[in-house]
């Protein structure tokens, strides 16, 4: 593959990382609906082809987000002209492998996809495109923003999450770490939610990184939503009126039970969040004092 630094790019060239939700439990619940998994993939393929047709220097990388694992399934810079066949073949192999791993687990409902893992892989892939072969352990030590500002123009990287599974509270810390890494690296995270409910994780991701969050009202028109909203490069977005989120769910998940909470206790040392008072922080080991009970008379005096 030709190094990025040896090419000359315009400001409308994109490096698009597409995270495709392949959670078998979620798509099995959509099997009898009007928008099953094969129809979803057909819309995604049409969208990827449109991205590559907009500019011959655009690059698309697809990461499959499964229940137990996530993996790279397509890279337009290394694949042959038969893009659809290559993507479908690797995606089918990944889905079969993920389903075989999922058979060993007992899952209630539709389960959760490994969003935190696919976000980390997307950021590492972006870093690898500009710096070269970098091990995963060193990715957090390097600054993508420094690379963007040095040397010639680079393709503008962005991440698009095509997500349908509900949020996994146990992934809260890992997802937030990826979000803040993307914000520091000036990599927007766009979100297109296909499921029946909104994703608080992706709402926060798009809001913090300056991306676009959208939940299509009609799933059957997914390609129209993708081509109109998410096909625009970062340079052209300054001239367009893209959808803005009506509200963002900023609630966090507690570190003790992984439940989403409205109010809780925060460790003043490491900022860990707990739904109940503990004598000791399970993250950093700091000792807590007793929870203070509010005096009713004092609260009444404050009101007066």
PDB file of C-alpha atoms in Angstrom:
ATOM      1  CA  UNK A   1       0.000   0.000   0.000  1.00  0.00           C
ATOM      2  CA  UNK A   2       1.330   3.441  -0.898  1.00  0.00           C
ATOM      3  CA  UNK A   3       2.242   5.534   2.164  1.00  0.00           C
ATOM      4  CA  UNK A   4      -0.128   8.379   2.826  1.00  0.00           C
ATOM      5  CA  UNK A   5       2.687  10.920   3.162  1.00  0.00           C
ATOM      6  CA  UNK A   6       3.753  10.408  -0.476  1.00  0.00           C
ATOM      7  CA  UNK A   7       0.345  11.424  -1.852  1.00  0.00           C
ATOM      8  CA  UNK A   8      -1.190  14.848  -2.409  1.00  0.00           C
ATOM      9  CA  UNK A   9      -4.723  15.204  -1.092  1.00  0.00           C
ATOM     10  CA  UNK A  10      -7.357  17.874  -1.391  1.00  0.00           C
ATOM     11  CA  UNK A  11      -9.461  18.974   1.561  1.00  0.00           C
ATOM     12  CA  UNK A  12     -12.454  16.909   0.429  1.00  0.00           C
ATOM     13  CA  UNK A  13     -10.706  13.520   0.580  1.00  0.00           C
ATOM     14  CA  UNK A  14     -12.046  11.245   3.314  1.00  0.00           C
ATOM     15  CA  UNK A  15     -10.767   8.269   5.242  1.00  0.00           C
ATOM     16  CA  UNK A  16     -14.041   6.721   6.391  1.00  0.00           C
ATOM     17  CA  UNK A  17     -14.087   4.046   9.095  1.00  0.00           C
ATOM     18  CA  UNK A  18     -17.452   2.256   9.031  1.00  0.00           C
ATOM     19  CA  UNK A  19     -18.399   0.174  12.083  1.00  0.00           C
ATOM     20  CA  UNK A  20     -21.127  -2.310  11.137  1.00  0.00           C
ATOM     21  CA  UNK A  21     -23.159  -3.920  13.916  1.00  0.00           C
ATOM     22  CA  UNK A  22     -23.327  -7.678  13.244  1.00  0.00           C
ATOM     23  CA  UNK A  23     -24.646  -8.787  16.655  1.00  0.00           C
ATOM     24  CA  UNK A  24     -26.410 -12.086  15.817  1.00  0.00           C
ATOM     25  CA  UNK A  25     -28.884 -11.739  18.686  1.00  0.00           C
ATOM     26  CA  UNK A  26     -29.996  -8.293  17.551  1.00  0.00           C
ATOM     27  CA  UNK A  27     -30.420  -9.293  13.905  1.00  0.00           C
ATOM     28  CA  UNK A  28     -32.246 -12.487  14.837  1.00  0.00           C
ATOM     29  CA  UNK A  29     -34.851 -10.258  16.498  1.00  0.00           C
ATOM     30  CA  UNK A  30     -35.106  -8.296  13.225  1.00  0.00           C
ATOM     31  CA  UNK A  31     -35.489 -11.391  11.047  1.00  0.00           C
ATOM     32  CA  UNK A  32     -39.271 -11.206  10.782  1.00  0.00           C
ATOM     33  CA  UNK A  33     -39.373  -7.422  10.308  1.00  0.00           C
ATOM     34  CA  UNK A  34     -39.267  -5.381   7.110  1.00  0.00           C
ATOM     35  CA  UNK A  35     -35.550  -4.678   7.586  1.00  0.00           C
ATOM     36  CA  UNK A  36     -33.549  -7.915   8.078  1.00  0.00           C
ATOM     37  CA  UNK A  37     -29.759  -8.182   8.000  1.00  0.00           C
ATOM     38  CA  UNK A  38     -29.383  -8.922   4.223  1.00  0.00           C
ATOM     39  CA  UNK A  39     -31.400  -5.838   3.352  1.00  0.00           C
ATOM     40  CA  UNK A  40     -29.333  -3.762   5.764  1.00  0.00           C
ATOM     41  CA  UNK A  41     -26.095  -4.942   4.131  1.00  0.00           C
ATOM     42  CA  UNK A  42     -27.428  -4.093   0.658  1.00  0.00           C
ATOM     43  CA  UNK A  43     -28.001  -0.503   1.780  1.00  0.00           C
ATOM     44  CA  UNK A  44     -24.523  -0.352   3.317  1.00  0.00           C
ATOM     45  CA  UNK A  45     -22.873  -1.661   0.142  1.00  0.00           C
ATOM     46  CA  UNK A  46     -24.619   0.959  -1.982  1.00  0.00           C
ATOM     47  CA  UNK A  47     -23.461   3.655   0.419  1.00  0.00           C
ATOM     48  CA  UNK A  48     -19.833   2.458   0.385  1.00  0.00           C
ATOM     49  CA  UNK A  49     -19.801   2.440  -3.415  1.00  0.00           C
ATOM     50  CA  UNK A  50     -21.144   5.997  -3.461  1.00  0.00           C
ATOM     51  CA  UNK A  51     -18.354   7.136  -1.119  1.00  0.00           C
ATOM     52  CA  UNK A  52     -15.699   5.650  -3.398  1.00  0.00           C
ATOM     53  CA  UNK A  53     -17.342   7.195  -6.470  1.00  0.00           C
ATOM     54  CA  UNK A  54     -17.419  10.697  -4.980  1.00  0.00           C
ATOM     55  CA  UNK A  55     -13.633  10.900  -5.034  1.00  0.00           C
ATOM     56  CA  UNK A  56     -11.215   8.342  -6.420  1.00  0.00           C
ATOM     57  CA  UNK A  57      -8.840   9.060  -3.538  1.00  0.00           C
ATOM     58  CA  UNK A  58     -11.405   8.325  -0.836  1.00  0.00           C
ATOM     59  CA  UNK A  59     -10.634   5.317   1.338  1.00  0.00           C
ATOM     60  CA  UNK A  60     -13.143   3.140   3.194  1.00  0.00           C
ATOM     61  CA  UNK A  61     -12.374   0.647   5.953  1.00  0.00           C
ATOM     62  CA  UNK A  62     -15.154  -1.563   7.347  1.00  0.00           C
ATOM     63  CA  UNK A  63     -14.999  -3.066  10.842  1.00  0.00           C
ATOM     64  CA  UNK A  64     -17.541  -5.699  11.866  1.00  0.00           C
ATOM     65  CA  UNK A  65     -18.796  -5.287  15.422  1.00  0.00           C
ATOM     66  CA  UNK A  66     -19.997  -8.618  16.753  1.00  0.00           C
ATOM     67  CA  UNK A  67     -21.150  -9.898  20.127  1.00  0.00           C
ATOM     68  CA  UNK A  68     -17.877 -11.543  21.130  1.00  0.00           C
ATOM     69  CA  UNK A  69     -15.338  -9.965  18.786  1.00  0.00           C
ATOM     70  CA  UNK A  70     -14.694  -7.356  16.115  1.00  0.00           C
ATOM     71  CA  UNK A  71     -12.452  -7.461  13.068  1.00  0.00           C
ATOM     72  CA  UNK A  72     -11.453  -5.656   9.880  1.00  0.00           C
ATOM     73  CA  UNK A  73     -13.450  -7.051   6.965  1.00  0.00           C
ATOM     74  CA  UNK A  74     -12.745  -4.584   4.148  1.00  0.00           C
ATOM     75  CA  UNK A  75     -10.186  -1.987   3.090  1.00  0.00           C
ATOM     76  CA  UNK A  76     -10.670  -0.255  -0.248  1.00  0.00           C
ATOM     77  CA  UNK A  77      -6.938   0.476  -0.570  1.00  0.00           C
ATOM     78  CA  UNK A  78      -5.991  -3.201  -0.578  1.00  0.00           C
ATOM     79  CA  UNK A  79      -9.074  -4.903  -2.051  1.00  0.00           C
ATOM     80  CA  UNK A  80      -9.572  -5.642  -5.739  1.00  0.00           C
ATOM     81  CA  UNK A  81     -12.249  -4.126  -7.954  1.00  0.00           C
ATOM     82  CA  UNK A  82     -14.777  -6.752  -6.839  1.00  0.00           C
ATOM     83  CA  UNK A  83     -15.529  -4.858  -3.646  1.00  0.00           C
ATOM     84  CA  UNK A  84     -18.965  -6.309  -2.940  1.00  0.00           C
ATOM     85  CA  UNK A  85     -17.846  -9.929  -3.287  1.00  0.00           C
ATOM     86  CA  UNK A  86     -14.780  -9.342  -1.110  1.00  0.00           C
ATOM     87  CA  UNK A  87     -16.755  -7.594   1.625  1.00  0.00           C
ATOM     88  CA  UNK A  88     -19.600 -10.113   1.660  1.00  0.00           C
ATOM     89  CA  UNK A  89     -17.221 -13.058   1.807  1.00  0.00           C
ATOM     90  CA  UNK A  90     -15.202 -11.727   4.743  1.00  0.00           C
ATOM     91  CA  UNK A  91     -18.317 -10.461   6.502  1.00  0.00           C
ATOM     92  CA  UNK A  92     -19.962 -13.871   6.181  1.00  0.00           C
ATOM     93  CA  UNK A  93     -16.894 -15.585   7.631  1.00  0.00           C
ATOM     94  CA  UNK A  94     -16.842 -13.159  10.544  1.00  0.00           C
ATOM     95  CA  UNK A  95     -20.554 -13.598  11.307  1.00  0.00           C
ATOM     96  CA  UNK A  96     -20.216 -17.392  11.282  1.00  0.00           C
ATOM     97  CA  UNK A  97     -17.219 -17.213  13.623  1.00  0.00           C
ATOM     98  CA  UNK A  98     -18.955 -14.801  15.990  1.00  0.00           C
ATOM     99  CA  UNK A  99     -22.107 -16.935  16.080  1.00  0.00           C
ATOM    100  CA  UNK A 100     -20.057 -20.032  16.938  1.00  0.00           C
ATOM    101  CA  UNK A 101     -18.474 -18.169  19.843  1.00  0.00           C
ATOM    102  CA  UNK A 102     -21.859 -16.866  20.961  1.00  0.00           C
ATOM    103  CA  UNK A 103     -23.334 -20.351  21.265  1.00  0.00           C
ATOM    104  CA  UNK A 104     -21.309 -20.916  24.418  1.00  0.00           C
ATOM    105  CA  UNK A 105     -22.954 -17.952  26.179  1.00  0.00           C
ATOM    106  CA  UNK A 106     -26.478 -17.600  27.519  1.00  0.00           C
ATOM    107  CA  UNK A 107     -27.813 -14.199  26.503  1.00  0.00           C
ATOM    108  CA  UNK A 108     -30.974 -12.476  27.678  1.00  0.00           C
ATOM    109  CA  UNK A 109     -32.658 -10.392  25.002  1.00  0.00           C
ATOM    110  CA  UNK A 110     -30.660  -9.108  22.049  1.00  0.00           C
ATOM    111  CA  UNK A 111     -27.362  -8.733  23.923  1.00  0.00           C
ATOM    112  CA  UNK A 112     -24.718  -6.074  23.393  1.00  0.00           C
ATOM    113  CA  UNK A 113     -22.252  -5.643  20.568  1.00  0.00           C
ATOM    114  CA  UNK A 114     -18.571  -4.941  21.220  1.00  0.00           C
ATOM    115  CA  UNK A 115     -18.708  -1.217  20.438  1.00  0.00           C
ATOM    116  CA  UNK A 116     -15.727  -0.315  22.608  1.00  0.00           C
ATOM    117  CA  UNK A 117     -13.495  -2.750  20.732  1.00  0.00           C
ATOM    118  CA  UNK A 118     -14.497  -1.558  17.272  1.00  0.00           C
ATOM    119  CA  UNK A 119     -13.986   2.110  18.239  1.00  0.00           C
ATOM    120  CA  UNK A 120     -10.498   1.313  19.517  1.00  0.00           C
ATOM    121  CA  UNK A 121      -9.680  -0.598  16.339  1.00  0.00           C
ATOM    122  CA  UNK A 122     -10.904   2.307  14.205  1.00  0.00           C
ATOM    123  CA  UNK A 123      -8.681   4.796  16.034  1.00  0.00           C
ATOM    124  CA  UNK A 124      -5.691   2.449  15.780  1.00  0.00           C
ATOM    125  CA  UNK A 125      -6.321   1.976  12.053  1.00  0.00           C
ATOM    126  CA  UNK A 126      -6.435   5.740  11.515  1.00  0.00           C
ATOM    127  CA  UNK A 127      -3.173   6.120  13.393  1.00  0.00           C
ATOM    128  CA  UNK A 128      -1.625   3.318  11.385  1.00  0.00           C
ATOM    129  CA  UNK A 129      -2.608   4.997   8.094  1.00  0.00           C
ATOM    130  CA  UNK A 130      -0.504   8.054   8.902  1.00  0.00           C
ATOM    131  CA  UNK A 131       2.381   6.686  10.943  1.00  0.00           C
ATOM    132  CA  UNK A 132       2.837   3.146   9.676  1.00  0.00           C
ATOM    133  CA  UNK A 133       2.878  -0.178  11.468  1.00  0.00           C
ATOM    134  CA  UNK A 134       2.264   0.660  15.128  1.00  0.00           C
ATOM    135  CA  UNK A 135       1.508  -1.878  17.813  1.00  0.00           C
ATOM    136  CA  UNK A 136      -1.749  -1.475  19.747  1.00  0.00           C
ATOM    137  CA  UNK A 137       0.135  -0.779  22.985  1.00  0.00           C
ATOM    138  CA  UNK A 138       1.740   2.352  21.539  1.00  0.00           C
ATOM    139  CA  UNK A 139      -1.395   3.858  20.015  1.00  0.00           C
ATOM    140  CA  UNK A 140      -2.404   5.644  23.192  1.00  0.00           C
ATOM    141  CA  UNK A 141       1.057   7.216  23.440  1.00  0.00           C
ATOM    142  CA  UNK A 142       0.966   8.847  20.007  1.00  0.00           C
ATOM    143  CA  UNK A 143      -0.932  11.954  19.002  1.00  0.00           C
ATOM    144  CA  UNK A 144      -2.771  11.833  15.697  1.00  0.00           C
ATOM    145  CA  UNK A 145      -3.312  15.573  15.818  1.00  0.00           C
ATOM    146  CA  UNK A 146       0.456  16.136  15.674  1.00  0.00           C
ATOM    147  CA  UNK A 147       0.639  14.071  12.479  1.00  0.00           C
ATOM    148  CA  UNK A 148      -2.245  15.989  10.880  1.00  0.00           C
ATOM    149  CA  UNK A 149      -0.517  19.316  11.443  1.00  0.00           C
ATOM    150  CA  UNK A 150       2.830  18.223  10.036  1.00  0.00           C
ATOM    151  CA  UNK A 151       3.745  17.499   6.431  1.00  0.00           C
ATOM    152  CA  UNK A 152       1.414  17.637   3.417  1.00  0.00           C
ATOM    153  CA  UNK A 153      -2.363  17.451   3.440  1.00  0.00           C
ATOM    154  CA  UNK A 154      -3.859  14.166   4.633  1.00  0.00           C
ATOM    155  CA  UNK A 155      -7.254  12.611   4.021  1.00  0.00           C
ATOM    156  CA  UNK A 156      -9.706  13.719   6.678  1.00  0.00           C
ATOM    157  CA  UNK A 157     -10.527  10.746   8.937  1.00  0.00           C
ATOM    158  CA  UNK A 158     -13.956  10.152  10.442  1.00  0.00           C
ATOM    159  CA  UNK A 159     -15.814   7.242  12.014  1.00  0.00           C
ATOM    160  CA  UNK A 160     -19.354   6.149  11.138  1.00  0.00           C
ATOM    161  CA  UNK A 161     -21.132   3.799  13.547  1.00  0.00           C
ATOM    162  CA  UNK A 162     -24.021   1.808  12.069  1.00  0.00           C
ATOM    163  CA  UNK A 163     -25.410   0.498  15.317  1.00  0.00           C
ATOM    164  CA  UNK A 164     -28.536  -1.348  16.350  1.00  0.00           C
ATOM    165  CA  UNK A 165     -27.789  -3.198  19.596  1.00  0.00           C
ATOM    166  CA  UNK A 166     -28.533  -1.587  22.964  1.00  0.00           C
ATOM    167  CA  UNK A 167     -25.707  -0.044  24.961  1.00  0.00           C
ATOM    168  CA  UNK A 168     -23.626  -2.369  27.130  1.00  0.00           C
ATOM    169  CA  UNK A 169     -23.181  -0.669  30.533  1.00  0.00           C
ATOM    170  CA  UNK A 170     -20.068  -2.739  31.185  1.00  0.00           C
ATOM    171  CA  UNK A 171     -18.328  -1.015  28.258  1.00  0.00           C
ATOM    172  CA  UNK A 172     -18.954   2.511  29.549  1.00  0.00           C
ATOM    173  CA  UNK A 173     -15.375   3.279  30.618  1.00  0.00           C
ATOM    174  CA  UNK A 174     -13.807   1.821  27.462  1.00  0.00           C
ATOM    175  CA  UNK A 175     -16.269   3.622  25.190  1.00  0.00           C
ATOM    176  CA  UNK A 176     -15.720   6.970  26.920  1.00  0.00           C
ATOM    177  CA  UNK A 177     -11.945   6.532  26.669  1.00  0.00           C
ATOM    178  CA  UNK A 178     -12.308   6.000  22.916  1.00  0.00           C
ATOM    179  CA  UNK A 179     -14.580   9.027  22.628  1.00  0.00           C
ATOM    180  CA  UNK A 180     -12.108  11.316  24.385  1.00  0.00           C
ATOM    181  CA  UNK A 181      -9.257   9.914  22.301  1.00  0.00           C
ATOM    182  CA  UNK A 182     -11.209  10.717  19.142  1.00  0.00           C
ATOM    183  CA  UNK A 183     -11.961  14.206  20.432  1.00  0.00           C
ATOM    184  CA  UNK A 184      -8.285  14.849  21.187  1.00  0.00           C
ATOM    185  CA  UNK A 185      -7.335  13.567  17.736  1.00  0.00           C
ATOM    186  CA  UNK A 186     -10.034  15.672  16.019  1.00  0.00           C
ATOM    187  CA  UNK A 187     -11.747  12.574  14.573  1.00  0.00           C
ATOM    188  CA  UNK A 188     -15.558  13.033  14.409  1.00  0.00           C
ATOM    189  CA  UNK A 189     -17.746  10.066  15.276  1.00  0.00           C
ATOM    190  CA  UNK A 190     -20.961   9.945  13.234  1.00  0.00           C
ATOM    191  CA  UNK A 191     -23.747   7.690  14.466  1.00  0.00           C
ATOM    192  CA  UNK A 192     -26.653   6.096  12.648  1.00  0.00           C
ATOM    193  CA  UNK A 193     -28.838   4.102  15.052  1.00  0.00           C
ATOM    194  CA  UNK A 194     -30.982   1.412  13.473  1.00  0.00           C
ATOM    195  CA  UNK A 195     -32.537  -0.156  16.574  1.00  0.00           C
ATOM    196  CA  UNK A 196     -35.785   0.738  18.279  1.00  0.00           C
ATOM    197  CA  UNK A 197     -34.144   2.805  21.005  1.00  0.00           C
ATOM    198  CA  UNK A 198     -31.592   5.586  21.082  1.00  0.00           C
ATOM    199  CA  UNK A 199     -27.983   4.954  22.061  1.00  0.00           C
ATOM    200  CA  UNK A 200     -26.721   7.127  24.923  1.00  0.00           C
ATOM    201  CA  UNK A 201     -23.136   6.098  24.154  1.00  0.00           C
ATOM    202  CA  UNK A 202     -23.331   7.239  20.537  1.00  0.00           C
ATOM    203  CA  UNK A 203     -25.250  10.389  21.441  1.00  0.00           C
ATOM    204  CA  UNK A 204     -22.366  11.400  23.688  1.00  0.00           C
ATOM    205  CA  UNK A 205     -19.786  10.271  21.110  1.00  0.00           C
ATOM    206  CA  UNK A 206     -21.242  12.419  18.327  1.00  0.00           C
ATOM    207  CA  UNK A 207     -21.812  15.394  20.620  1.00  0.00           C
ATOM    208  CA  UNK A 208     -18.314  15.403  22.136  1.00  0.00           C
ATOM    209  CA  UNK A 209     -16.420  14.801  18.877  1.00  0.00           C
ATOM    210  CA  UNK A 210     -18.539  17.119  16.705  1.00  0.00           C
ATOM    211  CA  UNK A 211     -20.103  14.355  14.639  1.00  0.00           C
ATOM    212  CA  UNK A 212     -23.674  13.798  13.464  1.00  0.00           C
ATOM    213  CA  UNK A 213     -26.165  11.614  15.330  1.00  0.00           C
ATOM    214  CA  UNK A 214     -29.197  10.333  13.467  1.00  0.00           C
ATOM    215  CA  UNK A 215     -31.872   7.737  14.076  1.00  0.00           C
ATOM    216  CA  UNK A 216     -33.724   7.165  10.777  1.00  0.00           C
ATOM    217  CA  UNK A 217     -37.479   7.283  11.110  1.00  0.00           C
ATOM    218  CA  UNK A 218     -37.906   4.828   8.225  1.00  0.00           C
ATOM    219  CA  UNK A 219     -35.399   1.971   8.173  1.00  0.00           C
ATOM    220  CA  UNK A 220     -36.327   1.080   4.618  1.00  0.00           C
ATOM    221  CA  UNK A 221     -34.843   4.384   3.459  1.00  0.00           C
ATOM    222  CA  UNK A 222     -31.473   3.848   5.135  1.00  0.00           C
ATOM    223  CA  UNK A 223     -29.469   4.434   1.955  1.00  0.00           C
ATOM    224  CA  UNK A 224     -31.113   7.824   1.445  1.00  0.00           C
ATOM    225  CA  UNK A 225     -30.216   8.853   4.991  1.00  0.00           C
ATOM    226  CA  UNK A 226     -26.645   7.629   4.599  1.00  0.00           C
ATOM    227  CA  UNK A 227     -26.055   9.275   1.221  1.00  0.00           C
ATOM    228  CA  UNK A 228     -27.588  12.624   2.182  1.00  0.00           C
ATOM    229  CA  UNK A 229     -26.242  13.022   5.720  1.00  0.00           C
ATOM    230  CA  UNK A 230     -23.119  10.891   6.106  1.00  0.00           C
ATOM    231  CA  UNK A 231     -21.626  10.954   2.606  1.00  0.00           C
ATOM    232  CA  UNK A 232     -20.547  14.584   2.932  1.00  0.00           C
ATOM    233  CA  UNK A 233     -16.872  15.174   3.685  1.00  0.00           C
ATOM    234  CA  UNK A 234     -15.757  17.320   6.606  1.00  0.00           C
ATOM    235  CA  UNK A 235     -14.921  20.299   4.410  1.00  0.00           C
ATOM    236  CA  UNK A 236     -18.380  20.387   2.810  1.00  0.00           C
ATOM    237  CA  UNK A 237     -20.183  20.104   6.145  1.00  0.00           C
ATOM    238  CA  UNK A 238     -19.440  23.730   6.956  1.00  0.00           C
ATOM    239  CA  UNK A 239     -21.727  24.724   4.057  1.00  0.00           C
ATOM    240  CA  UNK A 240     -24.616  22.380   4.928  1.00  0.00           C
ATOM    241  CA  UNK A 241     -27.340  22.266   7.549  1.00  0.00           C
ATOM    242  CA  UNK A 242     -26.981  18.753   8.937  1.00  0.00           C
ATOM    243  CA  UNK A 243     -29.358  17.241  11.526  1.00  0.00           C
ATOM    244  CA  UNK A 244     -28.748  18.242  15.119  1.00  0.00           C
ATOM    245  CA  UNK A 245     -29.672  16.048  18.099  1.00  0.00           C
ATOM    246  CA  UNK A 246     -32.730  17.182  20.004  1.00  0.00           C
ATOM    247  CA  UNK A 247     -31.359  15.931  23.315  1.00  0.00           C
ATOM    248  CA  UNK A 248     -28.301  14.044  24.545  1.00  0.00           C
ATOM    249  CA  UNK A 249     -28.425  11.493  27.361  1.00  0.00           C
ATOM    250  CA  UNK A 250     -25.400  12.302  29.537  1.00  0.00           C
ATOM    251  CA  UNK A 251     -26.141   9.723  32.210  1.00  0.00           C
ATOM    252  CA  UNK A 252     -23.211   7.586  33.292  1.00  0.00           C
ATOM    253  CA  UNK A 253     -22.929   3.936  34.336  1.00  0.00           C
ATOM    254  CA  UNK A 254     -21.816   3.023  37.839  1.00  0.00           C
ATOM    255  CA  UNK A 255     -18.571   1.107  38.238  1.00  0.00           C
ATOM    256  CA  UNK A 256     -19.987  -1.331  40.796  1.00  0.00           C
ATOM    257  CA  UNK A 257     -23.084  -2.757  39.069  1.00  0.00           C
ATOM    258  CA  UNK A 258     -22.715  -1.285  35.535  1.00  0.00           C
ATOM    259  CA  UNK A 259     -26.165   0.289  35.770  1.00  0.00           C
ATOM    260  CA  UNK A 260     -27.132   3.624  34.222  1.00  0.00           C
ATOM    261  CA  UNK A 261     -27.805   6.110  37.021  1.00  0.00           C
ATOM    262  CA  UNK A 262     -29.086   9.678  37.372  1.00  0.00           C
ATOM    263  CA  UNK A 263     -27.341  10.427  40.683  1.00  0.00           C
ATOM    264  CA  UNK A 264     -24.506   8.682  42.462  1.00  0.00           C
ATOM    265  CA  UNK A 265     -21.255   8.939  44.383  1.00  0.00           C
ATOM    266  CA  UNK A 266     -17.973   9.978  42.743  1.00  0.00           C
ATOM    267  CA  UNK A 267     -14.479   9.204  43.976  1.00  0.00           C
ATOM    268  CA  UNK A 268     -12.618  12.514  44.353  1.00  0.00           C
ATOM    269  CA  UNK A 269      -9.312  10.828  43.439  1.00  0.00           C
ATOM    270  CA  UNK A 270     -10.013   8.789  40.275  1.00  0.00           C
ATOM    271  CA  UNK A 271     -13.560  10.041  39.448  1.00  0.00           C
ATOM    272  CA  UNK A 272     -15.070   6.552  39.564  1.00  0.00           C
ATOM    273  CA  UNK A 273     -18.867   6.536  39.815  1.00  0.00           C
ATOM    274  CA  UNK A 274     -20.878   4.391  42.240  1.00  0.00           C
ATOM    275  CA  UNK A 275     -24.612   4.019  42.705  1.00  0.00           C
ATOM    276  CA  UNK A 276     -24.251   3.414  46.475  1.00  0.00           C
ATOM    277  CA  UNK A 277     -21.884   4.684  49.147  1.00  0.00           C
ATOM    278  CA  UNK A 278     -18.824   2.514  49.736  1.00  0.00           C
ATOM    279  CA  UNK A 279     -16.177   2.673  52.426  1.00  0.00           C
ATOM    280  CA  UNK A 280     -13.400   2.192  49.883  1.00  0.00           C
ATOM    281  CA  UNK A 281     -13.004   2.914  46.170  1.00  0.00           C
ATOM    282  CA  UNK A 282     -12.767  -0.324  44.223  1.00  0.00           C
ATOM    283  CA  UNK A 283     -10.754   1.401  41.481  1.00  0.00           C
ATOM    284  CA  UNK A 284      -7.974   3.318  43.254  1.00  0.00           C
ATOM    285  CA  UNK A 285      -8.348   2.046  46.837  1.00  0.00           C
ATOM    286  CA  UNK A 286      -9.047   5.453  48.427  1.00  0.00           C
ATOM    287  CA  UNK A 287     -10.929   5.386  51.724  1.00  0.00           C
ATOM    288  CA  UNK A 288     -14.207   7.268  51.848  1.00  0.00           C
ATOM    289  CA  UNK A 289     -15.808   9.033  54.778  1.00  0.00           C
ATOM    290  CA  UNK A 290     -19.350   8.429  55.938  1.00  0.00           C
ATOM    291  CA  UNK A 291     -22.101   9.754  53.727  1.00  0.00           C
ATOM    292  CA  UNK A 292     -23.462  12.962  55.210  1.00  0.00           C
ATOM    293  CA  UNK A 293     -27.171  13.058  55.868  1.00  0.00           C
ATOM    294  CA  UNK A 294     -28.792  16.350  55.037  1.00  0.00           C
ATOM    295  CA  UNK A 295     -30.373  18.147  57.969  1.00  0.00           C
ATOM    296  CA  UNK A 296     -34.055  18.940  57.160  1.00  0.00           C
ATOM    297  CA  UNK A 297     -33.980  22.115  59.262  1.00  0.00           C
ATOM    298  CA  UNK A 298     -30.890  23.377  57.458  1.00  0.00           C
ATOM    299  CA  UNK A 299     -32.486  22.782  54.063  1.00  0.00           C
ATOM    300  CA  UNK A 300     -35.589  24.667  55.170  1.00  0.00           C
ATOM    301  CA  UNK A 301     -33.464  27.599  56.329  1.00  0.00           C
ATOM    302  CA  UNK A 302     -31.730  27.703  52.936  1.00  0.00           C
ATOM    303  CA  UNK A 303     -35.034  27.850  51.145  1.00  0.00           C
ATOM    304  CA  UNK A 304     -36.207  30.767  53.273  1.00  0.00           C
TER     305      UNK A 304
END
